[in-house]
CSV table of C-alpha atoms in Angstrom, one decimal:
chain,number,residue,atom,x,y,z
A,26,PHE,CA,83.0,11.7,-124.2
A,27,LEU,CA,84.8,10.5,-127.2
A,28,SER,CA,84.5,6.6,-128.0
A,29,GLY,CA,86.5,4.2,-129.9
A,30,ALA,CA,86.2,1.0,-131.6
A,31,GLY,CA,84.5,-1.8,-129.5
A,32,GLY,CA,82.4,0.4,-127.7
A,33,ALA,CA,85.3,2.0,-125.3
A,34,ALA,CA,84.5,5.4,-124.2
A,35,LEU,CA,86.6,8.2,-122.8
A,36,SER,CA,85.3,11.3,-120.8
A,37,LEU,CA,86.8,14.3,-121.2
A,38,PRO,CA,87.8,17.8,-119.2
A,39,PHE,CA,86.1,21.1,-120.4
A,40,PHE,CA,87.7,22.5,-123.4
A,41,GLU,CA,87.2,26.7,-123.7
A,42,SER,CA,88.3,26.5,-127.2
A,43,LEU,CA,85.3,24.4,-128.4
A,44,PRO,CA,82.4,26.5,-129.5
A,45,SER,CA,79.9,24.4,-127.6
A,46,MET,CA,81.7,24.6,-124.6
A,47,ALA,CA,83.0,28.1,-124.8
A,48,ALA,CA,79.7,29.7,-125.5
A,49,SER,CA,78.5,28.5,-122.3
A,50,GLY,CA,80.6,30.8,-120.2
A,51,ALA,CA,79.6,28.6,-117.1
A,52,LYS,CA,81.7,29.2,-113.8
A,53,PRO,CA,82.6,25.7,-112.4
A,54,ILE,CA,80.3,24.0,-109.8
A,55,PRO,CA,82.4,23.3,-106.7
A,56,ARG,CA,83.1,19.9,-105.8
A,57,LEU,CA,83.2,18.2,-102.1
A,58,VAL,CA,85.8,15.5,-101.4
A,59,VAL,CA,86.1,13.8,-97.9
A,60,PHE,CA,89.6,12.0,-97.1
A,61,TYR,CA,89.0,10.1,-94.1
A,62,VAL,CA,92.2,8.7,-92.2
A,63,PRO,CA,91.4,5.9,-89.6
A,64,ILE,CA,92.6,5.4,-86.1
A,65,GLY,CA,93.1,9.1,-84.9
A,66,VAL,CA,96.1,10.5,-84.7
A,67,VAL,CA,99.2,11.0,-82.1
A,68,ARG,CA,98.4,14.0,-80.8
A,69,ARG,CA,101.9,15.5,-79.5
A,70,ALA,CA,102.9,15.5,-83.2
A,71,PHE,CA,99.6,16.7,-84.9
A,72,PHE,CA,98.3,19.4,-83.2
A,73,PRO,CA,100.1,23.0,-81.9
A,74,GLY,CA,100.7,23.3,-78.7
A,75,GLU,CA,100.6,19.8,-77.4
A,76,ALA,CA,104.3,18.8,-77.9
A,77,GLY,CA,104.7,18.2,-74.4
A,78,ALA,CA,102.0,16.1,-73.5
A,79,ALA,CA,102.3,12.9,-71.4
A,80,ILE,CA,101.7,9.9,-73.6
A,81,PRO,CA,97.9,9.0,-73.1
A,82,LYS,CA,97.1,5.1,-71.5
A,83,PHE,CA,95.2,2.8,-73.6
A,84,SER,CA,91.2,2.6,-72.9
A,85,SER,CA,89.2,0.2,-74.6
A,86,ASN,CA,85.9,2.1,-74.3
A,87,GLN,CA,85.6,5.8,-75.3
A,88,VAL,CA,87.0,8.4,-73.0
A,89,GLU,CA,86.9,12.4,-72.8
A,90,ILE,CA,90.7,13.2,-72.3
A,91,PRO,CA,90.6,17.1,-71.3
A,92,VAL,CA,93.1,19.0,-73.5
A,93,GLU,CA,94.8,22.1,-71.7
A,94,GLN,CA,94.2,25.0,-73.9
A,95,THR,CA,97.4,27.1,-74.3
A,96,VAL,CA,96.1,29.1,-77.4
A,97,GLN,CA,92.6,31.1,-77.2
A,98,PRO,CA,89.8,30.5,-79.9
A,99,GLY,CA,90.1,32.3,-82.7
A,100,ILE,CA,92.1,32.4,-86.2
A,101,HIS,CA,95.7,32.2,-85.6
A,102,PRO,CA,98.9,31.7,-87.8
A,103,LEU,CA,99.3,27.9,-89.2
A,104,GLU,CA,101.8,26.0,-87.6
A,105,LEU,CA,103.4,23.0,-88.7
A,106,THR,CA,103.8,20.4,-86.3
A,107,PRO,CA,106.0,17.6,-87.5
A,108,THR,CA,102.7,15.6,-88.4
A,109,LEU,CA,101.8,18.5,-90.7
A,110,GLU,CA,105.4,19.3,-92.0
A,111,PRO,CA,104.4,17.9,-95.6
A,112,LEU,CA,101.9,20.6,-95.9
A,113,ALA,CA,104.4,23.0,-96.4
A,114,PRO,CA,104.2,23.6,-100.4
A,115,VAL,CA,100.7,23.7,-100.2
A,116,ARG,CA,100.1,25.6,-96.8
A,117,GLU,CA,98.2,28.8,-98.9
A,118,HIS,CA,95.9,26.0,-99.6
A,119,ILE,CA,95.5,24.9,-96.0
A,120,THR,CA,93.2,25.6,-93.2
A,121,LEU,CA,94.0,23.3,-89.7
A,122,LEU,CA,90.7,23.2,-87.9
A,123,THR,CA,91.1,22.1,-84.1
A,124,GLY,CA,88.5,21.7,-81.3
A,125,MET,CA,85.5,19.9,-83.3
A,126,ASP,CA,84.0,17.3,-81.1
A,127,ARG,CA,81.0,14.3,-81.7
A,128,THR,CA,78.9,13.0,-79.2
A,129,TYR,CA,79.6,9.2,-78.4
A,130,GLN,CA,76.0,7.2,-78.4
A,131,HIS,CA,77.2,4.5,-75.8
A,132,GLY,CA,76.2,0.8,-76.7
A,133,THR,CA,78.5,0.5,-80.3
A,134,ASP,CA,81.9,-0.1,-80.8
A,135,VAL,CA,83.8,3.2,-80.7
A,136,HIS,CA,85.7,2.3,-84.1
A,137,ALA,CA,82.4,0.9,-86.0
A,138,GLN,CA,80.7,4.3,-85.0
A,139,CYS,CA,83.8,6.9,-85.0
A,140,GLY,CA,84.0,5.8,-88.5
A,141,SER,CA,80.4,5.3,-90.0
A,142,CYS,CA,78.6,8.0,-88.3
A,143,PHE,CA,81.9,10.4,-89.5
A,144,LEU,CA,79.4,12.2,-91.9
A,145,SER,CA,76.3,11.8,-90.1
A,146,SER,CA,76.6,13.5,-87.1
A,147,ALA,CA,72.8,12.5,-85.8
A,148,PRO,CA,72.2,13.5,-82.1
A,149,PRO,CA,72.6,10.2,-80.0
A,150,HIS,CA,69.6,8.4,-79.5
A,151,THR,CA,67.6,10.0,-82.5
A,152,ILE,CA,67.5,7.2,-84.6
A,153,THR,CA,65.3,4.5,-83.1
A,154,THR,CA,65.8,2.2,-86.2
A,155,SER,CA,69.8,1.4,-85.3
A,156,ALA,CA,72.3,1.0,-82.8
A,157,TYR,CA,74.4,3.5,-84.5
A,158,PRO,CA,73.6,7.3,-84.5
A,159,LEU,CA,73.8,7.1,-88.5
A,160,ASP,CA,71.4,9.3,-90.7
A,161,ARG,CA,71.6,10.2,-94.4
A,162,THR,CA,75.6,11.3,-94.2
A,163,PHE,CA,76.5,14.9,-95.6
A,164,ASP,CA,78.0,13.8,-98.8
A,165,HIS,CA,74.6,12.5,-100.0
A,166,VAL,CA,72.8,15.6,-98.7
A,167,VAL,CA,75.1,17.4,-101.1
A,168,ALA,CA,74.8,15.5,-103.9
A,169,ASP,CA,71.1,15.7,-103.7
A,170,GLU,CA,71.7,19.5,-104.5
A,171,ILE,CA,74.6,19.2,-107.2
A,172,GLY,CA,74.9,15.9,-108.2
A,173,GLY,CA,72.1,15.1,-110.2
A,174,ALA,CA,73.9,16.6,-113.6
A,175,THR,CA,76.7,13.8,-113.3
A,176,PRO,CA,77.0,10.5,-114.5
A,177,PHE,CA,77.6,9.6,-111.0
A,178,ARG,CA,76.2,11.5,-108.1
A,179,THR,CA,78.8,10.3,-105.9
A,180,ILE,CA,81.6,7.9,-105.9
A,181,GLU,CA,82.8,6.1,-102.8
A,182,LEU,CA,86.2,4.9,-102.2
A,183,SER,CA,88.2,2.6,-99.7
A,184,CYS,CA,91.9,1.7,-99.9
A,185,ASN,CA,91.2,-1.5,-97.8
A,186,SER,CA,92.4,-3.9,-100.6
A,187,HIS,CA,92.2,-6.9,-98.0
A,188,LYS,CA,89.2,-9.7,-98.4
A,189,ASP,CA,89.4,-11.3,-95.4
A,190,ASN,CA,85.8,-9.4,-94.0
A,191,LEU,CA,87.2,-9.3,-90.6
A,192,GLU,CA,84.7,-6.6,-89.4
A,193,SER,CA,81.1,-5.5,-90.2
A,194,ILE,CA,80.4,-2.7,-92.9
A,195,TYR,CA,80.6,0.0,-90.2
A,196,PHE,CA,84.3,0.0,-90.0
A,197,ASP,CA,84.7,0.5,-93.6
A,198,ASN,CA,82.2,2.7,-94.7
A,199,ILE,CA,81.9,6.4,-94.2
A,200,SER,CA,79.3,7.0,-96.7
A,201,TRP,CA,75.5,5.9,-96.2
A,202,TYR,CA,72.6,6.6,-98.3
A,203,GLY,CA,70.4,6.7,-95.1
A,204,THR,CA,70.0,4.5,-91.6
A,205,GLY,CA,71.1,0.8,-92.5
A,206,HIS,CA,71.8,1.6,-96.4
A,207,VAL,CA,75.3,1.8,-96.9
A,208,ALA,CA,76.8,3.3,-99.7
A,209,PRO,CA,79.2,0.6,-100.9
A,210,SER,CA,82.9,2.0,-101.5
A,211,ILE,CA,84.8,0.5,-104.2
A,212,ARG,CA,88.1,-0.6,-103.1
A,213,GLU,CA,89.9,-2.0,-106.6
A,214,PRO,CA,91.7,0.5,-108.8
A,215,ARG,CA,90.5,-1.6,-112.0
A,216,LYS,CA,86.9,-1.9,-110.8
A,217,LEU,CA,86.8,2.0,-110.1
A,218,TYR,CA,88.6,2.7,-113.9
A,219,ARG,CA,86.0,0.5,-115.8
A,220,ARG,CA,82.9,2.1,-113.7
A,221,LEU,CA,84.5,5.2,-114.7
A,222,PHE,CA,85.7,4.8,-118.0
A,223,GLY,CA,84.6,1.4,-119.5
A,224,THR,CA,81.8,0.2,-121.5
A,225,LYS,CA,82.6,-2.9,-122.9
A,226,GLU,CA,85.1,-5.9,-121.8
A,227,ILE,CA,86.9,-6.0,-124.6
A,228,ARG,CA,89.4,-3.8,-122.8
A,229,ALA,CA,90.5,-6.4,-121.1
A,230,TYR,CA,92.9,-6.9,-124.1
A,231,ARG,CA,93.2,-3.4,-125.4
A,232,ASN,CA,93.3,-0.2,-123.1
A,233,ILE,CA,90.9,2.9,-123.5
A,234,THR,CA,93.0,5.2,-124.7
A,235,ASP,CA,94.2,2.8,-127.8
A,236,LEU,CA,90.5,2.1,-128.5
A,237,VAL,CA,89.8,6.3,-129.0
A,238,LEU,CA,93.2,7.7,-130.1
A,239,GLU,CA,91.6,8.1,-133.7
A,240,ASP,CA,88.7,10.3,-132.4
A,241,ALA,CA,91.0,12.1,-130.3
A,242,HIS,CA,93.5,13.3,-132.9
A,243,SER,CA,90.3,14.5,-134.7
A,244,LEU,CA,89.6,16.2,-132.0
A,245,ARG,CA,92.7,17.8,-130.9
A,246,ARG,CA,93.2,19.6,-134.4
A,247,ASN,CA,90.0,21.9,-133.4
A,248,LEU,CA,91.7,22.6,-129.6
A,249,GLY,CA,93.5,25.9,-128.9
A,250,ARG,CA,97.1,25.7,-127.8
A,251,SER,CA,96.3,25.8,-124.0
A,252,ASP,CA,93.5,23.2,-124.5
A,253,ARG,CA,95.9,21.0,-126.7
A,254,GLU,CA,98.3,21.0,-123.9
A,255,LYS,CA,95.3,20.3,-121.2
A,256,PHE,CA,94.2,17.6,-123.8
A,257,GLY,CA,97.9,16.1,-123.6
A,258,GLU,CA,98.3,16.0,-120.0
A,259,TYR,CA,94.9,14.4,-119.6
A,260,PHE,CA,95.7,11.4,-121.9
A,261,ASP,CA,99.0,11.3,-120.0
A,262,SER,CA,97.5,11.3,-116.8
A,263,ILE,CA,95.0,8.2,-117.9
A,264,ARG,CA,97.9,6.1,-119.6
A,265,THR,CA,99.9,6.7,-116.5
A,266,ILE,CA,97.1,5.2,-114.1
A,267,GLU,CA,96.8,2.4,-116.7
A,268,GLN,CA,100.5,1.6,-116.4
A,269,GLN,CA,100.0,1.5,-112.6
A,270,MET,CA,96.9,-0.4,-112.5
A,271,ASP,CA,99.0,-3.2,-114.1
A,272,ARG,CA,102.3,-3.0,-112.3
A,273,LEU,CA,99.9,-3.4,-109.2
A,274,GLU,CA,98.2,-6.0,-110.6
A,275,GLY,CA,101.1,-7.6,-111.4
A,276,MET,CA,102.9,-7.4,-108.2
A,277,ARG,CA,99.5,-9.0,-106.6
A,278,GLU,CA,99.6,-12.1,-108.9
A,279,GLU,CA,103.1,-12.6,-107.9
A,280,LEU,CA,102.5,-12.6,-104.3
A,281,ALA,CA,99.9,-14.6,-104.7
A,282,ARG,CA,102.2,-17.3,-105.9
A,283,VAL,CA,104.4,-17.3,-102.6
A,284,SER,CA,103.4,-18.7,-99.0
A,285,LEU,CA,102.9,-15.5,-96.9
A,286,GLU,CA,102.1,-15.4,-93.5
A,287,GLU,CA,99.7,-12.7,-94.1
A,288,PRO,CA,97.8,-12.1,-97.1
A,289,PRO,CA,99.5,-11.4,-100.4
A,290,GLU,CA,97.5,-7.7,-100.1
A,291,ALA,CA,99.3,-7.0,-96.8
A,292,HIS,CA,102.7,-6.6,-99.3
A,293,LEU,CA,101.1,-4.6,-101.9
A,294,PRO,CA,103.0,-0.9,-101.6
A,295,ARG,CA,100.5,1.0,-99.4
A,296,GLY,CA,101.3,4.5,-101.0
A,297,ASP,CA,101.6,3.6,-104.6
A,298,TYR,CA,98.1,1.8,-104.1
A,299,ILE,CA,96.5,5.1,-102.5
A,300,ARG,CA,98.0,7.7,-104.7
A,301,LEU,CA,96.6,5.4,-107.6
A,302,MET,CA,93.1,5.7,-106.3
A,303,CYS,CA,93.4,9.7,-105.5
A,304,ASP,CA,94.1,9.7,-109.2
A,305,LEU,CA,91.5,7.9,-110.1
A,306,MET,CA,89.5,10.1,-108.2
A,307,VAL,CA,90.8,13.3,-109.2
A,308,THR,CA,89.9,12.3,-113.2
A,309,ALA,CA,86.8,11.6,-112.1
A,310,LEU,CA,86.2,15.1,-110.7
A,311,GLN,CA,88.4,16.3,-113.8
A,312,ALA,CA,86.3,14.9,-116.2
A,313,GLY,CA,82.9,16.2,-114.7
A,314,LEU,CA,81.6,12.5,-113.8
A,315,THR,CA,80.6,13.1,-110.3
A,316,ARG,CA,80.8,16.4,-107.8
A,317,VAL,CA,81.2,14.2,-104.8
A,318,ALA,CA,83.5,12.2,-103.5
A,319,THR,CA,84.3,10.2,-100.2
A,320,PHE,CA,87.9,8.5,-100.1
A,321,MET,CA,88.9,6.4,-96.8
A,322,VAL,CA,92.4,5.8,-96.8
A,323,GLY,CA,92.3,2.7,-94.6
A,324,PRO,CA,89.3,0.9,-92.4
A,325,GLU,CA,88.7,1.2,-88.8
A,326,ARG,CA,89.9,-1.4,-86.4
A,327,TRP,CA,91.4,-3.8,-89.1
A,328,ASN,CA,94.2,-5.7,-87.4
A,329,THR,CA,95.1,-7.3,-90.8
A,330,PRO,CA,98.5,-5.6,-91.3
A,331,PHE,CA,99.4,-3.6,-94.5
A,332,THR,CA,102.8,-2.4,-96.0
A,333,TYR,CA,103.9,1.1,-95.8
A,334,GLU,CA,106.5,1.5,-97.9
A,335,GLY,CA,109.3,3.7,-96.8
A,336,VAL,CA,108.3,3.9,-93.1
A,337,PHE,CA,108.1,0.2,-92.2
A,338,ASP,CA,110.4,-3.0,-93.1
A,339,ALA,CA,107.5,-5.5,-92.8
A,340,PRO,CA,103.4,-5.1,-92.8
A,341,ARG,CA,102.3,-3.5,-89.8
A,342,SER,CA,98.6,-3.2,-88.2
A,343,HIS,CA,98.1,0.3,-87.7
A,344,HIS,CA,95.3,-0.6,-84.7
A,345,LEU,CA,97.2,-2.6,-82.7
A,346,MET,CA,100.1,-0.2,-82.8
A,347,SER,CA,97.8,2.5,-81.7
A,348,HIS,CA,96.5,0.5,-78.8
A,349,ASN,CA,100.3,0.7,-77.3
A,350,GLN,CA,101.6,4.1,-78.1
A,351,GLY,CA,104.3,4.1,-75.2
A,352,LYS,CA,105.9,1.2,-77.4
A,353,TYR,CA,104.9,2.5,-80.8
A,354,SER,CA,105.0,6.7,-80.4
A,355,ASP,CA,107.3,7.0,-82.9
A,356,ASP,CA,106.1,4.4,-85.6
A,357,LEU,CA,102.7,6.0,-85.3
A,358,ILE,CA,103.9,9.4,-85.6
A,359,GLN,CA,106.1,8.2,-88.4
A,360,LEU,CA,102.9,6.7,-90.2
A,361,ASP,CA,100.5,10.0,-89.6
A,362,ARG,CA,103.3,11.5,-91.3
A,363,PHE,CA,103.2,8.8,-94.1
A,364,HIS,CA,99.3,9.7,-94.3
A,365,MET,CA,99.9,13.2,-94.5
A,366,GLU,CA,102.1,13.2,-97.4
A,367,LEU,CA,99.7,11.3,-99.1
A,368,PHE,CA,96.9,14.3,-98.2
A,369,ALA,CA,99.5,16.6,-99.7
A,370,TYR,CA,100.0,14.9,-102.9
A,371,LEU,CA,96.2,14.7,-103.4
A,372,VAL,CA,96.4,18.7,-102.4
A,373,GLU,CA,98.9,19.1,-105.4
A,374,ARG,CA,97.5,17.2,-107.7
A,375,MET,CA,94.2,19.1,-107.8
A,376,ALA,CA,95.7,22.6,-107.8
A,377,SER,CA,97.9,21.6,-110.7
A,378,VAL,CA,94.6,20.9,-112.8
A,379,PRO,CA,93.3,23.6,-114.4
A,380,GLU,CA,89.7,24.9,-114.9
A,381,ALA,CA,87.7,26.5,-117.6
A,382,ASP,CA,87.9,29.9,-116.1
A,383,GLY,CA,91.7,30.1,-115.1
A,384,THR,CA,91.3,28.3,-111.5
A,385,SER,CA,92.4,25.0,-110.5
A,386,LEU,CA,90.5,22.1,-109.4
A,387,LEU,CA,91.1,22.5,-105.9
A,388,HIS,CA,90.1,26.0,-106.1
A,389,ASN,CA,86.6,24.8,-106.8
A,390,THR,CA,86.8,22.3,-104.5
A,391,VAL,CA,85.6,21.9,-100.7
A,392,LEU,CA,88.4,19.1,-99.5
A,393,THR,CA,88.4,18.1,-96.1
A,394,TYR,CA,90.7,15.6,-94.2
A,395,GLY,CA,89.8,14.6,-90.9
A,396,SER,CA,89.3,11.3,-88.5
A,397,GLY,CA,86.6,10.1,-86.2
A,398,LEU,CA,88.6,9.7,-83.1
A,399,GLY,CA,91.2,12.7,-81.9
A,400,ASP,CA,93.7,9.8,-80.3
A,401,GLY,CA,93.7,6.2,-81.3
A,402,ALA,CA,95.0,5.1,-77.7
A,403,THR,CA,92.1,6.9,-75.8
A,404,HIS,CA,89.2,6.5,-78.6
A,405,GLN,CA,88.2,10.1,-77.6
A,406,TYR,CA,85.3,11.7,-79.8
A,407,SER,CA,86.7,15.3,-79.1
A,408,ASP,CA,89.2,17.4,-80.5
A,409,LEU,CA,89.0,15.7,-83.8
A,410,PRO,CA,92.0,16.2,-86.3
A,411,ILE,CA,90.3,18.3,-89.5
A,412,ILE,CA,92.3,20.1,-92.3
A,413,LEU,CA,90.3,22.0,-94.6
A,414,ALA,CA,91.9,22.8,-97.9
A,415,GLY,CA,90.6,24.4,-101.4
A,416,ARG,CA,88.0,27.5,-101.8
A,417,GLY,CA,85.2,26.0,-103.2
A,418,GLY,CA,85.0,28.3,-106.0
A,419,GLY,CA,85.6,31.2,-103.8
A,420,SER,CA,83.2,30.9,-100.9
A,421,LEU,CA,85.9,29.7,-98.1
A,422,ALA,CA,88.4,31.8,-97.1
A,423,ALA,CA,92.2,31.6,-97.9
A,424,GLY,CA,94.5,29.4,-96.0
A,425,ASP,CA,97.6,29.1,-94.4
A,426,ARG,CA,96.0,30.0,-90.9
A,427,TRP,CA,94.5,27.8,-88.0
A,428,ILE,CA,91.1,28.3,-86.4
A,429,HIS,CA,91.0,26.8,-83.3
A,430,ARG,CA,87.4,26.6,-81.8
A,431,PRO,CA,86.1,26.7,-78.1
A,432,GLU,CA,85.6,22.9,-76.3
A,433,GLY,CA,82.4,21.2,-77.3
A,434,ASP,CA,81.9,22.8,-81.0
A,435,PRO,CA,79.9,19.8,-82.8
A,436,LEU,CA,81.8,18.5,-85.8
A,437,SER,CA,78.3,19.1,-87.7
A,438,ASN,CA,78.8,23.0,-87.8
A,439,LEU,CA,81.8,21.9,-90.1
A,440,TRP,CA,79.2,20.0,-92.3
A,441,LEU,CA,76.9,23.0,-92.1
A,442,THR,CA,79.5,25.3,-93.2
A,443,GLU,CA,80.2,23.2,-96.0
A,444,ALA,CA,77.1,23.2,-97.1
A,445,ARG,CA,76.9,26.9,-97.3
A,446,ALA,CA,80.0,26.8,-99.4
A,447,MET,CA,78.3,24.3,-101.9
A,448,GLY,CA,75.3,26.5,-102.4
A,449,LEU,CA,73.2,24.8,-100.2
A,450,ARG,CA,70.7,26.7,-97.6
A,451,HIS,CA,70.2,24.3,-94.9
A,452,GLU,CA,69.7,26.1,-91.6
A,453,ARG,CA,70.6,22.9,-90.0
A,454,PHE,CA,72.3,19.7,-90.3
A,455,ALA,CA,72.5,16.8,-87.8
A,456,ASP,CA,73.0,18.3,-84.5
A,457,SER,CA,74.6,21.8,-85.7
A,458,THR,CA,74.5,24.6,-83.8
A,459,GLU,CA,76.0,27.8,-86.1
A,460,LEU,CA,78.3,28.6,-88.7
A,461,LEU,CA,81.8,28.2,-88.2
A,462,PRO,CA,82.8,32.0,-87.8
A,463,GLY,CA,86.0,32.5,-89.9
A,464,VAL,CA,85.6,29.7,-92.8
A,465,LEU,CA,83.3,31.0,-94.9
A,466,ALA,CA,84.8,34.0,-97.1
């Protein structure tokens, strides 16, 4: 950490030229990140072999739609469908995982359960104190083992900028300490920035990088060439984050003065907001502030619209469009691709962050893209869209491949496998049955 006038503090990444750091020779500890996308996907554009499938009809209840098996279970070359095309530059890091299921427990809303229980996967009717099959979620199980040495055991982020509170907490949180005990998500970039880096409110008038520059330049003289470059990149990223926050906050203030049909937040550029939150998360992981993070791209079943810049001309509701794929199929495919472009951005950002042993932040991370629904129209809990990235420090096999699992394979098998990749030796997680073949190195 560096400190400056007024009590401001800034954490730093690992610098191998500093004697106290180089002497440790420690291998980077794996990190865990879950990137959650709400409301499923348009299957025809996401899943290989389903391009010719019929447009599904809307069902208000959870249904199981049989998927015609056009490929045998096993490991296959990665096929970049229209929605997956943005992953082309990072395909070497990508494993597409298909065939994973969750079991729906009847009696609760399909959207609330698919999101809140995505990382829990407790067997139906085993949790007697809640209407949801919701137990301690996977991120906290991992953090129990690897999170204790960091300032923040976990961080929970949600890119839902709206404050209209249309839905309960079960629609807007995938991380839970236990049944009925939510780990509240941070949704404001400035609040997250202050939580990670700030110590006193004087920062409202002078930014952190200005306050610590004198100490920083003193330290810089003691660094080797590669670490000086890393130092400059790190401070540039912090400065860029500050500028992005200032711009978005200025835009929000201007929108608040205008009479709009939708709330001002609906008109904020969605991609800028999500990328800013990604940058903050990457910086926290880079600096060792946390090793476990969950990231919700948006809330489940929240009808308040968002502005998806470069996709639509006006704010749109993802949830409402998902109920009419016959009318909005092309729009939904564009929206799925928009989310995939943001995931590709996160993968590229993490791959660009060097670690002390010459690897990258991505190499030392288990990064998962996923949704709790296989399709937003049918609300099916089967054949969920799942993507793995990163190597978990070398514990996961290399990417550029597609693993297709047999029908009925529980999603919890993935969490159990990722736990093993993170160094945990659990024999079971939730309703898991086995480690996933071909995932571990």
